[in-house]
């Protein structure tokens, strides 16, 4: 490392839950962190109508993972709060986290990172004050990207023209404005399911379009949050056994999808990101939500679907996911193609020293504890813990990709998929091994051999 670089602070991009955990973990290791946040407050996606212009939270949004699984290891969610938090409670919880660990002093609000590039062994970061427009260039030892991946809407390319109102789900806030309308919701992920359910008691009709169907999981099974039934032990069983166990749980606790019109995908359970909804199946059975195939063509007021259905619609809401993008990083530094990005342990681009990603994962389960372990590991690596060779890291990336492709459908939404327990335990083991050994050994290497 070039002289003096070690004394520079670390730049953290974004003060959502991932960036907050990064500041906390770096600070815990005695590393000075300076976090830049476009918005005027913390919380990212979980601050409703965030003035960063990027929160996609709708008014009724509740997490679909239980509060116990959602909490950072460092701070419990109050026991009096409900099992599934409303977005306002997630934001309040993050505020508690910030106060508890005195993180606010490390954050420069209303500042956007507009570029970051390697510079003389460290990083040169350009930030723009969003109020004054002034841009400043400063040097950092490393950059931790925690800028989120649910803000850049992905829109499908569909033949034809639609004469009604169209929007991406990222713009949807409330059912207001949809009373009495005929609405098509495209996409059967969690957001599409939530919006279709909500609109079914406001709109004249709701048509939910899905390309390949989904296994709809309930929020509660036998009175308990669904994810509270998952366990470390269960996650170590062969995939086929896990799939069988989930099918038994669903048979016991979920509404049957049969006769609902919601197609199950050709692929088995756990081969796509789960769609969790307590109400969708019954609404589909009662006809309040009509489930149809993929959109094939738009023709004026009409929407045509691959199964031959044609509906007249006033509005289309595209719940079609998000692109992974980093406008402040040149493509020569990090290339993202079809949402694929090559990161060692989903954190480190192999050939770019000093660049780290926290929260760039799509867990089957909650994100915060996983982002927290990523941040713990990043703090240790920045602090000097050695990494395996480039070749070993690349091999690991390739193995992980093969494993992902074996389990999940080949879709842009599955490129950063991880499982809650295995990933949590693996990242924790990397940190614990570093803590237990001298930093001159290579614990990451040992764990992977
Ligand atoms: C609808 C929805 C429901 C979800 N439900 C759950 C759930 O039930 N359980 C769960 O665990 N997860 C859930 N997630 C996923 C995850 O928890 C959230 O996306 C979470 O907000 C991710 O936190 P983050 O900090 O990584 O990103 P964000 O919350 O997006 O925060 C990123 C921050 O970075 C800032 N930023 C971005 N670029 C820059 C820049 N260039 N300069 C400065 N600042 C920048 C942004 O302003 C923002 O504040 C859900 C996501 C969505 C979209």
CSV table of C-alpha atoms and ligand atoms in Angstrom, one decimal:
chain,number,residue,atom,x,y,z
A,1,UNK,CA,0.0,0.0,0.0
A,2,UNK,CA,1.2,3.5,-0.9
A,3,UNK,CA,2.5,5.5,2.2
A,4,UNK,CA,-0.3,7.3,4.0
A,5,UNK,CA,-3.2,5.5,2.4
A,6,UNK,CA,-3.6,3.4,5.6
A,7,UNK,CA,-4.4,6.6,7.5
A,8,UNK,CA,-7.2,7.7,5.3
A,9,UNK,CA,-10.8,7.1,6.2
A,10,UNK,CA,-13.1,4.5,4.5
A,11,UNK,CA,-15.9,5.9,2.3
A,12,UNK,CA,-19.3,4.2,2.7
A,13,UNK,CA,-21.9,4.9,0.0
A,14,UNK,CA,-25.4,5.0,1.4
A,15,UNK,CA,-27.1,5.1,4.8
A,16,UNK,CA,-29.7,2.4,4.4
A,17,UNK,CA,-29.5,-0.6,6.7
A,18,UNK,CA,-26.4,-2.0,4.8
A,19,UNK,CA,-24.5,1.2,5.0
A,20,UNK,CA,-25.4,1.7,8.7
A,21,UNK,CA,-24.1,-1.7,9.6
A,22,UNK,CA,-20.9,-1.0,7.6
A,23,UNK,CA,-20.3,2.2,9.6
A,24,UNK,CA,-20.9,0.3,12.8
A,25,UNK,CA,-18.6,-2.5,12.0
A,26,UNK,CA,-15.8,-0.3,10.7
A,27,UNK,CA,-16.0,1.9,13.7
A,28,UNK,CA,-15.9,-1.1,16.1
A,29,UNK,CA,-12.6,-2.0,14.5
A,30,UNK,CA,-11.2,1.5,15.0
A,31,UNK,CA,-11.5,2.4,11.3
A,32,UNK,CA,-12.8,5.9,10.5
A,33,UNK,CA,-15.8,5.7,8.2
A,34,UNK,CA,-17.3,8.6,6.3
A,35,UNK,CA,-20.7,7.8,4.9
A,36,UNK,CA,-22.4,9.7,2.1
A,37,UNK,CA,-26.1,9.7,1.7
A,38,UNK,CA,-28.2,11.3,-1.0
A,39,UNK,CA,-31.2,11.7,1.3
A,40,UNK,CA,-31.5,14.0,4.3
A,41,UNK,CA,-31.9,11.1,6.7
A,42,UNK,CA,-31.1,7.4,7.3
A,43,UNK,CA,-33.2,4.4,6.3
A,44,UNK,CA,-32.9,4.1,2.5
A,45,UNK,CA,-35.8,2.1,1.2
A,46,UNK,CA,-37.5,1.9,4.6
A,47,UNK,CA,-38.0,5.7,4.8
A,48,UNK,CA,-41.4,6.2,3.2
A,49,UNK,CA,-41.2,8.9,0.4
A,50,UNK,CA,-37.5,9.3,1.2
A,51,UNK,CA,-36.3,12.6,-0.2
A,52,UNK,CA,-33.5,10.6,-1.9
A,53,UNK,CA,-36.2,9.9,-4.5
A,54,UNK,CA,-35.4,6.2,-4.4
A,55,UNK,CA,-37.6,4.5,-1.8
A,56,UNK,CA,-40.0,2.1,-3.4
A,57,UNK,CA,-41.9,1.4,-0.1
A,58,UNK,CA,-45.7,1.6,-0.5
A,59,UNK,CA,-47.9,2.8,2.4
A,60,UNK,CA,-49.1,-0.7,3.4
A,61,UNK,CA,-45.7,-2.4,3.1
A,62,UNK,CA,-44.8,-4.8,5.8
A,63,UNK,CA,-41.7,-7.0,5.9
A,64,UNK,CA,-42.3,-10.6,4.8
A,65,UNK,CA,-39.6,-11.9,7.1
A,66,UNK,CA,-40.2,-12.2,10.9
A,67,UNK,CA,-38.8,-9.5,13.1
A,68,UNK,CA,-36.5,-12.0,14.9
A,69,UNK,CA,-34.9,-13.1,11.6
A,70,UNK,CA,-34.8,-9.5,10.5
A,71,UNK,CA,-32.9,-8.0,13.5
A,72,UNK,CA,-29.2,-7.2,13.5
A,73,UNK,CA,-27.3,-9.5,15.9
A,74,UNK,CA,-26.3,-6.2,17.6
A,75,UNK,CA,-29.8,-4.9,18.5
A,76,UNK,CA,-33.0,-6.8,19.1
A,77,UNK,CA,-36.3,-5.5,17.7
A,78,UNK,CA,-38.6,-4.6,20.7
A,79,UNK,CA,-40.5,-7.6,21.8
A,80,UNK,CA,-43.8,-5.7,22.0
A,81,UNK,CA,-43.7,-5.0,18.2
A,82,UNK,CA,-45.7,-7.3,15.8
A,83,UNK,CA,-44.1,-10.3,14.2
A,84,UNK,CA,-44.0,-8.6,10.7
A,85,UNK,CA,-43.0,-5.0,11.0
A,86,UNK,CA,-44.6,-2.2,9.1
A,87,UNK,CA,-42.1,-0.1,7.0
A,88,UNK,CA,-42.4,2.7,9.6
A,89,UNK,CA,-41.3,0.4,12.3
A,90,UNK,CA,-38.3,-0.8,10.2
A,91,UNK,CA,-37.3,2.8,9.9
A,92,UNK,CA,-37.8,3.4,13.6
A,93,UNK,CA,-35.7,0.3,14.3
A,94,UNK,CA,-32.9,1.7,12.1
A,95,UNK,CA,-33.1,5.0,13.9
A,96,UNK,CA,-32.7,3.1,17.2
A,97,UNK,CA,-29.7,1.4,15.8
A,98,UNK,CA,-28.2,4.7,14.7
A,99,UNK,CA,-28.8,6.3,18.2
A,100,UNK,CA,-27.6,3.2,20.1
A,101,UNK,CA,-24.2,3.1,18.2
A,102,UNK,CA,-23.9,6.9,17.7
A,103,UNK,CA,-23.6,6.5,13.9
A,104,UNK,CA,-25.1,9.8,12.8
A,105,UNK,CA,-21.9,11.7,13.3
A,106,UNK,CA,-20.2,9.6,10.5
A,107,UNK,CA,-22.9,10.4,7.9
A,108,UNK,CA,-22.8,13.4,5.5
A,109,UNK,CA,-26.4,13.7,4.5
A,110,UNK,CA,-27.7,15.2,1.2
A,111,UNK,CA,-24.4,14.2,-0.5
A,112,UNK,CA,-24.3,11.9,-3.5
A,113,UNK,CA,-21.2,10.0,-4.5
A,114,UNK,CA,-21.0,10.8,-8.2
A,115,UNK,CA,-17.8,8.9,-8.9
A,116,UNK,CA,-15.3,6.6,-7.2
A,117,UNK,CA,-12.1,5.4,-8.9
A,118,UNK,CA,-8.8,3.8,-7.8
A,119,UNK,CA,-6.1,6.3,-7.1
A,120,UNK,CA,-2.5,5.8,-5.9
A,121,UNK,CA,-3.3,2.7,-3.8
A,122,UNK,CA,-6.5,4.2,-2.4
A,123,UNK,CA,-9.6,5.7,-3.9
A,124,UNK,CA,-10.6,9.1,-5.2
A,125,UNK,CA,-14.2,9.8,-4.5
A,126,UNK,CA,-16.2,12.7,-5.9
A,127,UNK,CA,-19.3,13.8,-4.0
A,128,UNK,CA,-21.9,16.4,-4.9
A,129,UNK,CA,-23.8,18.4,-2.3
A,130,UNK,CA,-27.4,17.9,-3.6
A,131,UNK,CA,-28.5,21.3,-2.2
A,132,UNK,CA,-25.7,23.5,-3.5
A,133,UNK,CA,-24.5,21.4,-6.4
A,134,UNK,CA,-20.9,21.8,-5.2
A,135,UNK,CA,-18.7,18.8,-6.1
A,136,UNK,CA,-15.7,17.8,-3.9
A,137,UNK,CA,-12.9,15.3,-4.6
A,138,UNK,CA,-11.4,13.5,-1.6
A,139,UNK,CA,-9.1,10.5,-1.1
A,140,UNK,CA,-10.1,7.4,0.8
A,141,UNK,CA,-8.4,4.2,1.8
A,142,UNK,CA,-11.3,2.0,0.5
A,143,UNK,CA,-14.9,2.3,-0.7
A,144,UNK,CA,-17.8,0.3,0.7
A,145,UNK,CA,-20.8,0.3,-1.6
A,146,UNK,CA,-24.1,0.0,0.2
A,147,UNK,CA,-26.2,1.8,-2.3
A,148,UNK,CA,-29.0,-0.7,-2.5
A,149,UNK,CA,-30.4,-2.7,-5.5
A,150,UNK,CA,-34.1,-1.9,-5.4
A,151,UNK,CA,-34.3,1.5,-7.0
A,152,UNK,CA,-33.5,1.2,-10.7
A,153,UNK,CA,-36.8,-0.1,-12.3
A,154,UNK,CA,-36.6,-2.9,-14.8
A,155,UNK,CA,-39.3,-2.6,-17.4
A,156,UNK,CA,-40.1,-5.4,-19.8
A,157,UNK,CA,-40.0,-4.9,-23.6
A,158,UNK,CA,-43.5,-5.6,-24.8
A,159,UNK,CA,-44.8,-5.3,-28.3
A,160,UNK,CA,-47.5,-2.7,-29.1
A,161,UNK,CA,-48.8,0.5,-27.4
A,162,UNK,CA,-51.1,0.9,-24.4
A,163,UNK,CA,-53.3,3.9,-24.2
A,164,UNK,CA,-54.0,3.8,-20.4
A,165,UNK,CA,-51.8,4.7,-17.4
A,166,UNK,CA,-48.6,2.8,-16.9
A,167,UNK,CA,-46.3,2.8,-13.9
A,168,UNK,CA,-43.5,0.7,-12.4
A,169,UNK,CA,-44.3,-0.7,-8.9
A,170,UNK,CA,-41.5,1.5,-7.5
A,171,UNK,CA,-43.9,4.5,-8.0
A,172,UNK,CA,-46.9,2.8,-6.4
A,173,UNK,CA,-47.8,4.2,-2.9
A,174,UNK,CA,-51.5,3.7,-2.2
A,175,UNK,CA,-54.7,2.5,-4.0
A,176,UNK,CA,-55.8,6.1,-4.4
A,177,UNK,CA,-56.5,6.8,-8.0
A,178,UNK,CA,-57.4,3.2,-8.8
A,179,UNK,CA,-60.9,3.2,-7.5
A,180,UNK,CA,-63.2,1.6,-10.0
A,181,UNK,CA,-60.3,1.1,-12.5
A,182,UNK,CA,-59.5,-2.1,-14.4
A,183,UNK,CA,-55.9,-2.8,-13.4
A,184,UNK,CA,-53.3,-5.2,-14.7
A,185,UNK,CA,-50.4,-6.0,-12.4
A,186,UNK,CA,-47.5,-7.6,-14.1
A,187,UNK,CA,-45.3,-9.8,-12.0
A,188,UNK,CA,-46.0,-12.4,-9.3
A,189,UNK,CA,-43.2,-11.5,-6.9
A,190,UNK,CA,-43.9,-10.2,-3.4
A,191,UNK,CA,-44.5,-6.7,-4.6
A,192,UNK,CA,-46.9,-7.7,-7.4
A,193,UNK,CA,-48.8,-10.0,-5.0
A,194,UNK,CA,-49.1,-7.2,-2.4
A,195,UNK,CA,-50.3,-4.6,-4.9
A,196,UNK,CA,-52.8,-7.0,-6.5
A,197,UNK,CA,-54.2,-8.0,-3.1
A,198,UNK,CA,-54.5,-4.3,-2.0
A,199,UNK,CA,-56.1,-3.1,-5.2
A,200,UNK,CA,-58.6,-6.0,-5.2
A,201,UNK,CA,-60.8,-4.1,-2.7
A,202,UNK,CA,-60.6,-0.8,-4.6
A,203,UNK,CA,-60.4,-1.5,-8.3
A,204,UNK,CA,-63.2,-2.7,-10.6
A,205,UNK,CA,-61.0,-5.6,-11.6
A,206,UNK,CA,-57.5,-6.8,-11.0
A,207,UNK,CA,-55.7,-9.1,-13.5
A,208,UNK,CA,-52.3,-10.4,-12.3
A,209,UNK,CA,-50.0,-11.5,-15.0
A,210,UNK,CA,-47.3,-14.1,-14.4
A,211,UNK,CA,-44.8,-15.6,-16.8
A,212,UNK,CA,-44.0,-18.8,-15.0
A,213,UNK,CA,-46.2,-18.9,-11.9
A,214,UNK,CA,-45.1,-19.1,-8.3
A,215,UNK,CA,-45.4,-21.2,-5.2
A,216,UNK,CA,-47.3,-18.9,-2.8
A,217,UNK,CA,-46.2,-19.3,0.7
A,218,UNK,CA,-48.3,-18.1,3.7
A,219,UNK,CA,-46.9,-15.6,6.3
A,220,UNK,CA,-48.1,-17.8,9.1
A,221,UNK,CA,-48.1,-21.5,9.5
A,222,UNK,CA,-49.8,-22.9,12.6
A,223,UNK,CA,-49.9,-19.4,14.1
A,224,UNK,CA,-46.1,-19.0,13.7
A,225,UNK,CA,-44.2,-16.8,11.2
A,226,UNK,CA,-43.2,-19.0,8.3
A,227,UNK,CA,-39.5,-18.3,8.5
A,228,UNK,CA,-39.4,-19.2,12.2
A,229,UNK,CA,-39.8,-22.8,11.1
A,230,UNK,CA,-36.6,-22.7,9.2
A,231,UNK,CA,-33.5,-23.7,11.1
A,232,UNK,CA,-29.7,-24.1,10.8
A,233,UNK,CA,-30.2,-27.9,10.9
A,234,UNK,CA,-32.8,-27.9,8.2
A,235,UNK,CA,-30.7,-25.7,5.9
A,236,UNK,CA,-28.0,-28.4,6.0
A,237,UNK,CA,-30.2,-31.1,4.7
A,238,UNK,CA,-30.1,-32.1,1.0
A,239,UNK,CA,-32.1,-29.7,-1.2
A,240,UNK,CA,-34.6,-32.5,-2.0
A,241,UNK,CA,-35.3,-33.1,1.7
A,242,UNK,CA,-35.7,-29.4,2.3
A,243,UNK,CA,-38.2,-29.2,-0.6
A,244,UNK,CA,-40.1,-32.1,0.8
A,245,UNK,CA,-40.2,-30.5,4.3
A,246,UNK,CA,-41.5,-27.3,2.8
A,247,UNK,CA,-44.2,-29.1,0.9
A,248,UNK,CA,-45.4,-30.7,4.1
A,249,UNK,CA,-45.3,-27.4,5.9
A,250,UNK,CA,-47.4,-25.8,3.1
A,251,UNK,CA,-49.8,-28.7,3.1
A,252,UNK,CA,-50.3,-28.2,6.8
A,253,UNK,CA,-50.4,-24.4,6.9
A,254,UNK,CA,-51.0,-22.8,3.5
A,255,UNK,CA,-54.1,-22.4,1.5
A,256,UNK,CA,-54.1,-24.9,-1.4
A,257,UNK,CA,-53.2,-23.3,-4.7
A,258,UNK,CA,-55.4,-25.8,-6.6
A,259,UNK,CA,-58.4,-24.2,-8.3
A,260,UNK,CA,-57.0,-20.7,-7.6
A,261,UNK,CA,-55.8,-20.2,-11.2
A,262,UNK,CA,-52.3,-19.4,-9.9
A,263,UNK,CA,-50.0,-21.6,-11.8
A,264,UNK,CA,-47.2,-23.4,-9.9
A,265,UNK,CA,-43.9,-23.2,-11.8
A,266,UNK,CA,-42.5,-26.2,-13.5
A,267,UNK,CA,-39.6,-26.0,-11.2
A,268,UNK,CA,-39.9,-27.3,-7.6
A,269,UNK,CA,-40.1,-25.3,-4.4
A,270,UNK,CA,-37.0,-23.3,-3.5
A,271,UNK,CA,-36.0,-22.9,-7.1
A,272,UNK,CA,-37.2,-19.3,-7.2
A,273,UNK,CA,-37.4,-16.4,-4.7
A,274,UNK,CA,-40.5,-17.1,-2.6
A,275,UNK,CA,-43.7,-15.1,-3.0
A,276,UNK,CA,-45.2,-14.7,0.5
A,277,UNK,CA,-48.9,-13.7,0.7
A,278,UNK,CA,-51.5,-14.6,3.2
A,279,UNK,CA,-54.4,-13.5,1.1
A,280,UNK,CA,-53.6,-13.9,-2.6
A,281,UNK,CA,-54.8,-17.5,-3.0
A,282,UNK,CA,-58.2,-16.9,-1.5
A,283,UNK,CA,-58.7,-13.7,-3.5
A,284,UNK,CA,-57.8,-15.6,-6.7
A,285,UNK,CA,-60.2,-18.4,-5.8
A,286,UNK,CA,-63.0,-15.8,-5.2
A,287,UNK,CA,-62.2,-14.2,-8.5
A,288,UNK,CA,-61.2,-10.8,-7.0
A,289,UNK,CA,-57.8,-11.3,-8.5
A,290,UNK,CA,-57.7,-13.0,-11.9
A,291,UNK,CA,-54.4,-14.7,-12.7
A,292,UNK,CA,-53.3,-14.9,-16.3
A,293,UNK,CA,-50.2,-15.6,-18.4
A,294,UNK,CA,-47.4,-13.4,-19.5
A,295,UNK,CA,-48.2,-10.2,-21.3
A,296,UNK,CA,-47.7,-10.8,-25.0
A,297,UNK,CA,-49.0,-7.5,-26.7
A,298,UNK,CA,-50.5,-4.2,-25.9
A,299,UNK,CA,-53.2,-2.8,-28.2
A,300,UNK,CA,-54.7,0.5,-27.2
A,301,UNK,CA,-57.0,-0.2,-24.2
A,302,UNK,CA,-56.4,-3.9,-24.5
A,303,UNK,CA,-53.8,-6.1,-23.0
A,304,UNK,CA,-53.2,-9.5,-24.5
A,305,UNK,CA,-51.7,-12.5,-22.6
A,306,UNK,CA,-49.8,-15.6,-23.7
A,307,UNK,CA,-52.6,-17.8,-22.6
A,308,UNK,CA,-55.0,-16.1,-25.1
A,309,UNK,CA,-56.7,-13.9,-22.5
A,310,UNK,CA,-57.5,-10.3,-23.6
A,311,UNK,CA,-58.6,-7.7,-21.0
A,312,UNK,CA,-59.5,-4.0,-21.4
A,313,UNK,CA,-57.5,-2.1,-18.8
A,314,UNK,CA,-57.2,1.5,-17.5
A,315,UNK,CA,-53.8,1.0,-15.9
A,316,UNK,CA,-50.8,-1.4,-15.9
A,317,UNK,CA,-48.5,-1.6,-12.9
A,318,UNK,CA,-45.2,-3.3,-13.7
A,319,UNK,CA,-43.9,-5.2,-10.7
A,320,UNK,CA,-41.1,-6.5,-12.8
A,321,UNK,CA,-38.1,-6.0,-10.5
A,322,UNK,CA,-35.0,-3.9,-10.6
A,323,UNK,CA,-31.7,-3.5,-12.4
A,324,UNK,CA,-28.5,-3.7,-10.4
A,325,UNK,CA,-26.6,-0.6,-11.3
A,326,UNK,CA,-23.9,1.7,-9.9
A,327,UNK,CA,-23.9,5.0,-11.8
A,328,UNK,CA,-20.9,6.2,-9.8
A,329,UNK,CA,-18.6,3.3,-10.8
A,330,UNK,CA,-17.2,3.1,-14.3
A,331,UNK,CA,-17.9,-0.2,-16.2
A,332,UNK,CA,-14.1,-0.8,-16.4
A,333,UNK,CA,-14.1,-1.0,-12.6
A,334,UNK,CA,-17.2,-3.2,-12.1
A,335,UNK,CA,-19.2,-4.7,-14.9
A,336,UNK,CA,-22.8,-5.8,-14.4
A,337,UNK,CA,-24.4,-7.8,-17.2
A,338,UNK,CA,-28.0,-9.1,-16.9
A,339,UNK,CA,-27.7,-8.4,-13.2
A,340,UNK,CA,-24.7,-10.7,-13.0
A,341,UNK,CA,-21.8,-9.3,-11.0
A,342,UNK,CA,-18.7,-11.4,-10.0
A,343,UNK,CA,-18.0,-10.9,-6.3
A,344,UNK,CA,-16.0,-13.1,-4.0
A,345,UNK,CA,-18.3,-14.1,-1.2
A,346,UNK,CA,-20.8,-11.7,-2.8
A,347,UNK,CA,-18.7,-8.9,-1.4
A,348,UNK,CA,-15.4,-8.4,-3.2
A,349,UNK,CA,-14.6,-7.8,-6.9
A,350,UNK,CA,-11.4,-9.8,-7.3
A,351,UNK,CA,-9.3,-7.5,-9.3
A,352,UNK,CA,-10.3,-4.2,-7.7
A,353,UNK,CA,-8.4,-3.8,-4.4
A,354,UNK,CA,-10.2,-1.6,-1.8
A,355,UNK,CA,-13.7,-2.0,-3.2
A,356,UNK,CA,-16.4,-3.8,-1.2
A,357,UNK,CA,-20.2,-4.4,-1.6
A,358,UNK,CA,-22.5,-4.8,1.4
A,359,UNK,CA,-26.1,-5.8,1.0
A,360,UNK,CA,-25.8,-6.8,-2.7
A,361,UNK,CA,-27.6,-10.1,-2.0
A,362,UNK,CA,-31.1,-11.3,-2.3
A,363,UNK,CA,-31.6,-13.7,0.6
A,364,UNK,CA,-34.3,-16.3,1.0
A,365,UNK,CA,-34.9,-14.7,4.4
A,366,UNK,CA,-34.0,-11.4,5.9
A,367,UNK,CA,-31.2,-9.2,4.8
A,368,UNK,CA,-30.0,-7.2,7.9
A,369,UNK,CA,-28.1,-10.0,9.8
A,370,UNK,CA,-26.4,-11.1,6.5
A,371,UNK,CA,-25.4,-7.5,5.6
A,372,UNK,CA,-24.1,-7.2,9.2
A,373,UNK,CA,-21.8,-10.3,8.8
A,374,UNK,CA,-20.7,-9.0,5.4
A,375,UNK,CA,-19.8,-5.7,7.1
A,376,UNK,CA,-18.0,-7.4,9.9
A,377,UNK,CA,-15.9,-9.3,7.4
A,378,UNK,CA,-15.2,-6.2,5.3
A,379,UNK,CA,-14.0,-4.4,8.4
A,380,UNK,CA,-11.6,-7.2,9.1
A,381,UNK,CA,-10.3,-7.4,5.5
A,382,UNK,CA,-9.8,-3.6,5.4
A,383,UNK,CA,-8.1,-4.0,8.8
A,384,UNK,CA,-5.5,-6.3,7.2
A,385,UNK,CA,-7.0,-9.8,7.2
A,386,UNK,CA,-5.5,-11.6,4.1
A,387,UNK,CA,-7.6,-12.9,1.3
A,388,UNK,CA,-7.0,-16.1,-0.8
A,389,UNK,CA,-5.2,-15.7,-4.1
A,390,UNK,CA,-7.1,-14.2,-7.1
A,391,UNK,CA,-7.3,-17.6,-8.7
A,392,UNK,CA,-8.8,-19.2,-5.6
A,393,UNK,CA,-11.3,-16.4,-5.3
A,394,UNK,CA,-12.3,-16.7,-8.9
A,395,UNK,CA,-12.7,-20.5,-8.5
A,396,UNK,CA,-15.0,-19.9,-5.5
A,397,UNK,CA,-17.1,-17.3,-7.5
A,398,UNK,CA,-17.5,-19.8,-10.3
A,399,UNK,CA,-18.5,-22.7,-7.8
A,400,UNK,CA,-21.1,-20.5,-6.2
A,401,UNK,CA,-22.5,-19.4,-9.5
A,402,UNK,CA,-22.8,-23.1,-10.6
A,403,UNK,CA,-24.5,-23.9,-7.4
A,404,UNK,CA,-27.0,-21.0,-7.8
A,405,UNK,CA,-27.7,-22.0,-11.3
A,406,UNK,CA,-28.3,-25.5,-10.3
A,407,UNK,CA,-30.9,-24.5,-7.7
A,408,UNK,CA,-32.6,-21.5,-9.2
A,409,UNK,CA,-34.4,-20.6,-12.4
A,410,UNK,CA,-32.2,-18.7,-14.8
A,411,UNK,CA,-33.6,-15.2,-14.2
A,412,UNK,CA,-32.0,-11.7,-13.5
A,413,UNK,CA,-33.8,-11.8,-10.1
A,414,UNK,CA,-31.8,-14.8,-9.0
A,415,UNK,CA,-28.2,-13.7,-9.8
A,416,UNK,CA,-27.5,-12.6,-6.2
A,417,UNK,CA,-29.6,-15.1,-4.4
A,418,UNK,CA,-28.3,-16.6,-1.1
A,419,UNK,CA,-29.8,-18.8,1.6
A,420,UNK,CA,-30.2,-17.3,5.0
A,421,UNK,CA,-28.6,-19.8,7.4
A,422,UNK,CA,-25.8,-21.2,5.2
A,423,UNK,CA,-24.7,-17.7,4.1
A,424,UNK,CA,-25.0,-16.2,7.6
A,425,UNK,CA,-23.0,-19.0,9.2
A,426,UNK,CA,-20.4,-18.9,6.4
A,427,UNK,CA,-19.7,-15.2,6.7
A,428,UNK,CA,-19.7,-15.4,10.5
A,429,UNK,CA,-17.2,-18.3,10.3
A,430,UNK,CA,-14.9,-16.2,8.1
A,431,UNK,CA,-15.0,-13.4,10.7
A,432,UNK,CA,-14.6,-15.7,13.7
A,433,UNK,CA,-11.7,-17.5,12.1
A,434,UNK,CA,-10.0,-14.1,11.5
A,435,UNK,CA,-10.6,-13.1,15.1
A,436,UNK,CA,-9.3,-16.5,16.4
A,437,UNK,CA,-6.0,-16.5,14.4
A,438,UNK,CA,-3.2,-14.3,13.6
A,439,UNK,CA,-3.9,-12.2,10.5
A,440,UNK,CA,-0.8,-13.6,8.9
A,441,UNK,CA,-2.6,-16.9,8.3
A,442,UNK,CA,-5.2,-17.2,5.6
A,443,UNK,CA,-8.4,-18.3,7.3
A,444,UNK,CA,-10.6,-17.6,4.3
A,445,UNK,CA,-8.4,-20.0,2.3
A,446,UNK,CA,-8.7,-22.7,4.9
A,447,UNK,CA,-12.4,-22.5,5.1
A,448,UNK,CA,-12.7,-23.0,1.4
A,449,UNK,CA,-10.4,-25.8,0.9
B,1,LIG,C1,-40.7,-3.8,-1.5
B,1,LIG,C2,-39.5,-4.4,-0.7
B,1,LIG,C3,-39.8,-5.3,0.3
B,1,LIG,C4,-38.7,-5.8,1.0
B,1,LIG,N1,-39.0,-6.6,2.1
B,1,LIG,C5,-38.0,-7.2,2.8
B,1,LIG,C6,-38.2,-8.0,3.9
B,1,LIG,O1,-39.3,-8.3,4.3
B,1,LIG,N2,-37.1,-8.4,4.6
B,1,LIG,C7,-35.9,-8.2,4.3
B,1,LIG,O2,-35.0,-8.6,5.0
B,1,LIG,N3,-35.6,-7.4,3.2
B,1,LIG,C8,-36.6,-6.9,2.5
B,1,LIG,N4,-36.3,-6.1,1.4
B,1,LIG,C9,-34.9,-6.0,0.9
B,1,LIG,C10,-34.1,-5.1,1.7
B,1,LIG,O3,-34.3,-5.1,3.1
B,1,LIG,C11,-34.3,-3.6,1.4
B,1,LIG,O4,-34.1,-3.4,0.0
B,1,LIG,C12,-33.3,-2.7,2.1
B,1,LIG,O5,-33.7,-1.4,2.0
B,1,LIG,C13,-31.9,-2.8,1.6
B,1,LIG,O6,-31.1,-2.0,2.3
B,1,LIG,P1,-29.8,-1.3,1.7
B,1,LIG,O7,-29.2,-0.4,2.8
B,1,LIG,O8,-28.9,-2.3,1.1
B,1,LIG,O9,-30.3,-0.4,0.5
B,1,LIG,P2,-31.3,0.8,0.5
B,1,LIG,O10,-32.3,0.7,1.6
B,1,LIG,O11,-31.8,1.0,-0.9
B,1,LIG,O12,-30.3,2.1,0.9
B,1,LIG,C14,-29.4,2.5,0.1
B,1,LIG,C15,-29.0,3.9,0.4
B,1,LIG,O13,-27.9,4.4,-0.4
B,1,LIG,C16,-28.2,5.7,-0.8
B,1,LIG,N5,-27.4,5.9,-2.0
B,1,LIG,C17,-27.5,5.2,-3.2
B,1,LIG,N6,-26.6,5.7,-4.1
B,1,LIG,C18,-25.9,6.7,-3.5
B,1,LIG,C19,-24.9,7.5,-3.9
B,1,LIG,N7,-24.4,7.4,-5.1
B,1,LIG,N8,-24.4,8.4,-3.0
B,1,LIG,C20,-24.9,8.5,-1.8
B,1,LIG,N9,-25.9,7.7,-1.3
B,1,LIG,C21,-26.4,6.8,-2.2
B,1,LIG,C22,-29.7,5.8,-1.0
B,1,LIG,O14,-30.1,7.1,-1.0
B,1,LIG,C23,-30.2,4.9,0.1
B,1,LIG,O15,-30.5,5.7,1.2
B,1,LIG,C24,-37.4,-5.6,0.6
B,1,LIG,C25,-37.1,-4.7,-0.5
B,1,LIG,C26,-38.2,-4.2,-1.1
B,1,LIG,C27,-37.9,-3.3,-2.3
